[in-house]
Amino acid sequence: MARVVADTSALVSLGTVADHDPSPLDCLYREYELLVPRAVVSELEDVASYADAQGQAAEAVLDRRDELDVRQSELDADFPLDDGENAAVTLANDTDAAMFLCDEFNRLGLVHASLIDTRLVTTPKLLAVFVRNGVLTETDAATLLDGMSDARSWANNSYVRRARETFR
Amino acid sequence: MSSDKRRVQFRASEKLVERADALATVLGTDRTDVLTDALREYLRDAAHDDRLTQEIAGAYYDDEITFEQLKALVGPEEAANFRVLKRQLDDSLTEELADL
């Protein structure tokens, strides 16, 4: 089972559609060994304190905290990233994770440059991988991406629009 | 940035040219200065206009502009983000990730 490290942004995205059947969080936990640094759990707790869609999404992820493999991770002062991203990138590098899930579209260049062998994956791409592996239907992936886009205000994002076009 | 100047021709409405000339008179400069200043300012603002930036990114994803052109329009950091996102749109990456 491939090892995956997730950043706060990706877990919040998936959490926004946690109520959907099938739930993308279920798929993630079932298909991969998911690791998160303690700093990401702290960030999720901060986000969950807000009463908006993203707060509810973070809450949905934290409701299943027992299923998360939470690891302590040192921060690498060389990375110009915030604490959660920094800890997650460090954890991915230290554990030689296969994938790093991150939806911080405005910082992906820096995140990508900080990863050693781990492949950077956004949640729209993760949905495409689930479709490719028969874990989700294209219809499910389209519904999930639409839900995530609404909650994340991605409607005008050119990348997300093109990713959406790949699901019929 | 090269300081070489290129001569370009374009058509604009009579009114727009008259207004540019009037402003040039006020500022004690010429039409070329007014137009190049305006263009420079417009291009700088475009890099910070989210809607326009997304248009630019879209053109890059669709191979209508090169990475070098993208970098000139939005700056190196934003261009690096869009390069990662373009790779995310690649079907071969889906195949690669699906086999992990």
Short mmCIF file of C-alpha atoms in Angstrom, two decimals:
data_model
loop_
_atom_site.label_atom_id
_atom_site.label_comp_id
_atom_site.label_asym_id
_atom_site.label_seq_id
_atom_site.Cartn_x
_atom_site.Cartn_y
_atom_site.Cartn_z
CA MET A 1 0.00 0.00 0.00
CA ALA A 2 1.54 3.30 -1.08
CA ARG A 3 2.31 5.84 1.61
CA VAL A 4 0.66 9.25 1.27
CA VAL A 5 1.23 12.42 3.30
CA ALA A 6 -1.55 15.03 3.28
CA ASP A 7 -1.40 18.75 3.87
CA THR A 8 -4.22 20.62 5.62
CA SER A 9 -5.50 22.13 2.37
CA ALA A 10 -6.06 18.74 0.72
CA LEU A 11 -7.81 17.25 3.75
CA VAL A 12 -10.11 20.27 3.97
CA SER A 13 -10.96 19.91 0.25
CA LEU A 14 -11.84 16.24 0.69
CA GLY A 15 -13.69 17.03 3.93
CA THR A 16 -16.03 19.43 2.12
CA VAL A 17 -17.60 16.42 0.38
CA ALA A 18 -17.21 13.92 3.23
CA ASP A 19 -20.98 13.29 3.29
CA HIS A 20 -21.04 12.13 -0.31
CA ASP A 21 -21.48 8.41 -0.93
CA PRO A 22 -18.84 7.17 -1.66
CA SER A 23 -16.82 9.50 0.57
CA PRO A 24 -13.43 10.48 -0.86
CA LEU A 25 -11.99 10.22 2.67
CA ASP A 26 -13.10 6.55 2.75
CA CYS A 27 -11.36 6.00 -0.58
CA LEU A 28 -8.20 7.70 0.66
CA TYR A 29 -8.04 5.68 3.90
CA ARG A 30 -8.81 2.42 2.08
CA GLU A 31 -6.40 2.81 -0.82
CA TYR A 32 -3.38 4.32 0.88
CA GLU A 33 -1.40 4.44 4.10
CA LEU A 34 -2.15 8.04 5.13
CA LEU A 35 0.28 9.95 7.36
CA VAL A 36 -0.15 13.49 8.67
CA PRO A 37 2.16 15.55 10.87
CA ARG A 38 0.90 16.87 14.19
CA ALA A 39 1.11 20.43 12.81
CA VAL A 40 -1.55 19.58 10.23
CA VAL A 41 -3.91 18.30 12.94
CA SER A 42 -3.39 21.61 14.79
CA GLU A 43 -4.22 23.53 11.62
CA LEU A 44 -7.35 21.42 11.09
CA GLU A 45 -8.41 22.28 14.65
CA ASP A 46 -7.94 25.98 13.88
CA VAL A 47 -9.95 25.75 10.66
CA ALA A 48 -12.67 23.73 12.45
CA SER A 49 -13.24 26.62 14.86
CA TYR A 50 -14.89 28.60 12.03
CA ALA A 51 -18.57 28.03 11.29
CA ASP A 52 -18.19 28.07 7.49
CA ALA A 53 -18.03 25.27 4.91
CA GLN A 54 -14.29 24.84 5.37
CA GLY A 55 -14.70 24.70 9.15
CA GLN A 56 -17.27 21.93 8.77
CA ALA A 57 -14.93 20.16 6.36
CA ALA A 58 -12.07 20.24 8.86
CA GLU A 59 -14.48 18.96 11.52
CA ALA A 60 -15.44 16.04 9.24
CA VAL A 61 -11.76 15.08 8.93
CA LEU A 62 -11.18 15.43 12.69
CA ASP A 63 -14.25 13.27 13.44
CA ARG A 64 -12.19 10.41 12.03
CA ARG A 65 -8.98 11.38 13.77
CA ASP A 66 -8.51 7.78 14.98
CA GLU A 67 -7.96 6.70 11.40
CA LEU A 68 -5.16 9.23 10.87
CA ASP A 69 -1.60 8.12 11.49
CA VAL A 70 -0.34 11.28 13.19
CA ARG A 71 3.44 11.68 13.32
CA GLN A 72 5.68 14.17 15.00
CA SER A 73 7.74 16.00 12.39
CA GLU A 74 10.50 18.55 12.68
CA LEU A 75 10.28 21.78 10.70
CA ASP A 76 12.92 22.39 8.06
CA ALA A 77 13.94 26.05 8.34
CA ASP A 78 15.14 25.98 4.71
CA PHE A 79 11.60 25.68 3.34
CA PRO A 80 9.76 29.00 2.89
CA LEU A 81 6.43 27.37 3.79
CA ASP A 82 3.97 27.76 6.66
CA ASP A 83 4.24 25.32 9.58
CA GLY A 84 1.67 22.77 8.41
CA GLU A 85 3.07 22.57 4.88
CA ASN A 86 6.62 22.59 6.17
CA ALA A 87 5.96 19.72 8.61
CA ALA A 88 4.05 17.76 5.96
CA VAL A 89 6.80 18.20 3.33
CA THR A 90 9.44 17.18 5.89
CA LEU A 91 7.37 14.12 6.86
CA ALA A 92 6.94 13.15 3.20
CA ASN A 93 10.69 13.42 2.61
CA ASP A 94 11.61 11.60 5.86
CA THR A 95 9.22 8.70 5.20
CA ASP A 96 9.89 8.57 1.45
CA ALA A 97 6.15 8.89 0.80
CA ALA A 98 4.90 8.13 -2.71
CA MET A 99 2.51 11.09 -2.83
CA PHE A 100 2.04 14.45 -1.18
CA LEU A 101 -1.53 15.78 -1.26
CA CYS A 102 -1.74 19.56 -1.38
CA ASP A 103 -4.27 22.07 -2.71
CA GLU A 104 -2.36 25.29 -1.94
CA PHE A 105 -2.45 26.28 -5.61
CA ASN A 106 -0.62 29.55 -4.90
CA ARG A 107 2.38 27.81 -3.37
CA LEU A 108 2.72 24.62 -5.39
CA GLY A 109 5.97 25.74 -7.02
CA LEU A 110 7.65 26.04 -3.62
CA VAL A 111 6.11 22.81 -2.32
CA HIS A 112 7.19 20.95 -5.44
CA ALA A 113 10.73 22.30 -5.10
CA SER A 114 10.90 21.17 -1.46
CA LEU A 115 9.93 17.54 -2.14
CA ILE A 116 12.73 15.08 -2.86
CA ASP A 117 11.24 11.91 -4.42
CA THR A 118 7.60 12.36 -3.45
CA ARG A 119 5.10 13.23 -6.19
CA LEU A 120 2.94 16.27 -5.60
CA VAL A 121 -0.77 15.52 -6.13
CA THR A 122 -3.74 17.91 -5.92
CA THR A 123 -7.15 16.54 -4.88
CA PRO A 124 -8.63 16.98 -8.41
CA LYS A 125 -5.77 14.75 -9.60
CA LEU A 126 -6.40 12.29 -6.76
CA LEU A 127 -10.01 11.99 -7.99
CA ALA A 128 -8.68 11.24 -11.49
CA VAL A 129 -6.45 8.50 -10.04
CA PHE A 130 -9.45 7.03 -8.21
CA VAL A 131 -11.38 7.00 -11.49
CA ARG A 132 -8.45 5.39 -13.31
CA ASN A 133 -8.28 2.64 -10.66
CA GLY A 134 -12.03 2.02 -10.64
CA VAL A 135 -12.42 3.33 -7.08
CA LEU A 136 -14.79 6.09 -8.24
CA THR A 137 -16.95 6.49 -11.34
CA GLU A 138 -16.46 9.56 -13.50
CA THR A 139 -19.90 10.74 -12.40
CA ASP A 140 -18.92 10.48 -8.73
CA ALA A 141 -15.63 12.28 -9.39
CA ALA A 142 -17.47 15.07 -11.23
CA THR A 143 -19.99 15.47 -8.40
CA LEU A 144 -17.21 15.49 -5.79
CA LEU A 145 -15.12 18.03 -7.70
CA ASP A 146 -18.17 20.29 -8.17
CA GLY A 147 -18.84 20.13 -4.42
CA MET A 148 -15.22 20.86 -3.57
CA SER A 149 -15.13 23.73 -6.08
CA ASP A 150 -18.17 25.37 -4.49
CA ALA A 151 -16.78 25.11 -0.97
CA ARG A 152 -13.26 26.16 -2.01
CA SER A 153 -14.35 28.99 -4.38
CA TRP A 154 -12.55 27.35 -7.29
CA ALA A 155 -15.19 28.26 -9.88
CA ASN A 156 -12.87 30.62 -11.77
CA ASN A 157 -9.71 28.57 -11.40
CA SER A 158 -8.46 27.57 -14.87
CA TYR A 159 -6.71 24.46 -13.57
CA VAL A 160 -9.80 23.15 -11.76
CA ARG A 161 -11.99 23.89 -14.80
CA ARG A 162 -9.73 21.84 -17.03
CA ALA A 163 -9.51 19.04 -14.47
CA ARG A 164 -13.32 19.05 -14.34
CA GLU A 165 -13.59 18.72 -18.13
CA THR A 166 -11.79 15.37 -17.93
CA PHE A 167 -14.76 13.88 -16.04
CA ARG A 168 -17.69 13.49 -18.40
CA MET B 1 15.26 43.25 -19.89
CA SER B 2 16.51 44.45 -23.29
CA SER B 3 16.56 48.18 -23.86
CA ASP B 4 16.18 47.68 -27.62
CA LYS B 5 13.21 49.57 -28.95
CA ARG B 6 10.93 48.17 -31.59
CA ARG B 7 8.74 50.31 -33.80
CA VAL B 8 5.14 49.15 -33.78
CA GLN B 9 2.06 50.42 -35.57
CA PHE B 10 -1.47 50.16 -34.30
CA ARG B 11 -4.86 51.72 -34.90
CA ALA B 12 -6.76 53.52 -32.18
CA SER B 13 -9.82 55.75 -32.21
CA GLU B 14 -9.30 59.43 -32.97
CA LYS B 15 -10.60 60.37 -29.52
CA LEU B 16 -8.21 58.07 -27.69
CA VAL B 17 -5.20 59.44 -29.59
CA GLU B 18 -6.35 63.03 -28.94
CA ARG B 19 -6.62 62.35 -25.22
CA ALA B 20 -3.16 60.76 -25.17
CA ASP B 21 -1.73 63.78 -27.02
CA ALA B 22 -3.45 66.20 -24.63
CA LEU B 23 -1.98 64.41 -21.63
CA ALA B 24 1.45 64.39 -23.30
CA THR B 25 1.19 68.18 -23.68
CA VAL B 26 0.27 68.58 -20.01
CA LEU B 27 3.15 66.37 -18.91
CA GLY B 28 5.62 67.94 -21.33
CA THR B 29 6.33 64.61 -22.96
CA ASP B 30 5.26 62.84 -26.15
CA ARG B 31 2.61 60.38 -27.29
CA THR B 32 5.03 57.44 -27.16
CA ASP B 33 5.85 58.07 -23.50
CA VAL B 34 2.19 58.28 -22.54
CA LEU B 35 1.35 55.07 -24.40
CA THR B 36 4.32 53.06 -23.13
CA ASP B 37 3.70 54.23 -19.55
CA ALA B 38 0.05 53.23 -19.84
CA LEU B 39 0.93 49.85 -21.33
CA ARG B 40 3.56 49.14 -18.69
CA GLU B 41 1.07 49.96 -15.95
CA TYR B 42 -1.64 47.81 -17.55
CA LEU B 43 0.68 44.80 -17.84
CA ARG B 44 1.85 45.22 -14.25
CA ASP B 45 -1.74 45.37 -13.00
CA ALA B 46 -2.66 42.35 -15.13
CA ALA B 47 -0.22 40.23 -13.13
CA HIS B 48 -2.23 41.05 -9.98
CA ASP B 49 -5.71 40.73 -11.47
CA ASP B 50 -6.90 37.27 -10.49
CA ARG B 51 -9.36 36.91 -13.37
CA LEU B 52 -6.76 37.91 -15.93
CA THR B 53 -4.10 35.75 -14.29
CA GLN B 54 -6.40 32.76 -14.63
CA GLU B 55 -6.90 33.60 -18.33
CA ILE B 56 -3.13 33.68 -18.75
CA ALA B 57 -2.75 30.36 -16.90
CA GLY B 58 -5.45 28.85 -19.10
CA ALA B 59 -3.61 29.92 -22.24
CA TYR B 60 -0.46 28.28 -20.86
CA TYR B 61 -2.31 25.03 -20.01
CA ASP B 62 -3.69 24.99 -23.56
CA ASP B 63 -0.19 25.55 -25.07
CA GLU B 64 -1.16 28.92 -26.54
CA ILE B 65 1.75 30.64 -24.77
CA THR B 66 5.15 29.29 -23.74
CA PHE B 67 6.51 29.04 -20.21
CA GLU B 68 8.84 31.97 -20.96
CA GLN B 69 5.88 34.13 -22.04
CA LEU B 70 3.97 33.04 -18.94
CA LYS B 71 6.91 34.02 -16.73
CA ALA B 72 7.17 37.44 -18.38
CA LEU B 73 3.46 38.07 -17.73
CA VAL B 74 2.97 36.79 -14.18
CA GLY B 75 6.48 36.63 -12.71
CA PRO B 76 8.64 33.61 -11.86
CA GLU B 77 6.88 32.46 -8.66
CA GLU B 78 3.36 32.40 -10.05
CA ALA B 79 4.68 30.83 -13.26
CA ALA B 80 6.26 28.02 -11.20
CA ASN B 81 2.84 27.35 -9.60
CA PHE B 82 1.16 27.17 -12.99
CA ARG B 83 3.88 24.86 -14.32
CA VAL B 84 3.14 22.40 -11.48
CA LEU B 85 -0.60 22.66 -12.18
CA LYS B 86 -0.06 22.05 -15.90
CA ARG B 87 1.78 18.86 -15.03
CA GLN B 88 -1.23 17.91 -12.85
CA LEU B 89 -3.37 18.04 -16.00
CA ASP B 90 -1.16 15.49 -17.74
CA ASP B 91 -2.83 12.11 -18.33
CA SER B 92 0.52 10.33 -18.12
CA LEU B 93 0.82 11.48 -14.50
CA THR B 94 -2.55 9.88 -13.72
CA GLU B 95 -1.26 6.59 -15.17
CA GLU B 96 1.96 6.86 -13.18
CA LEU B 97 0.13 7.63 -9.92
CA ALA B 98 -2.47 4.92 -10.50
CA ASP B 99 0.30 2.30 -10.54
CA LEU B 100 1.78 3.32 -7.18
#
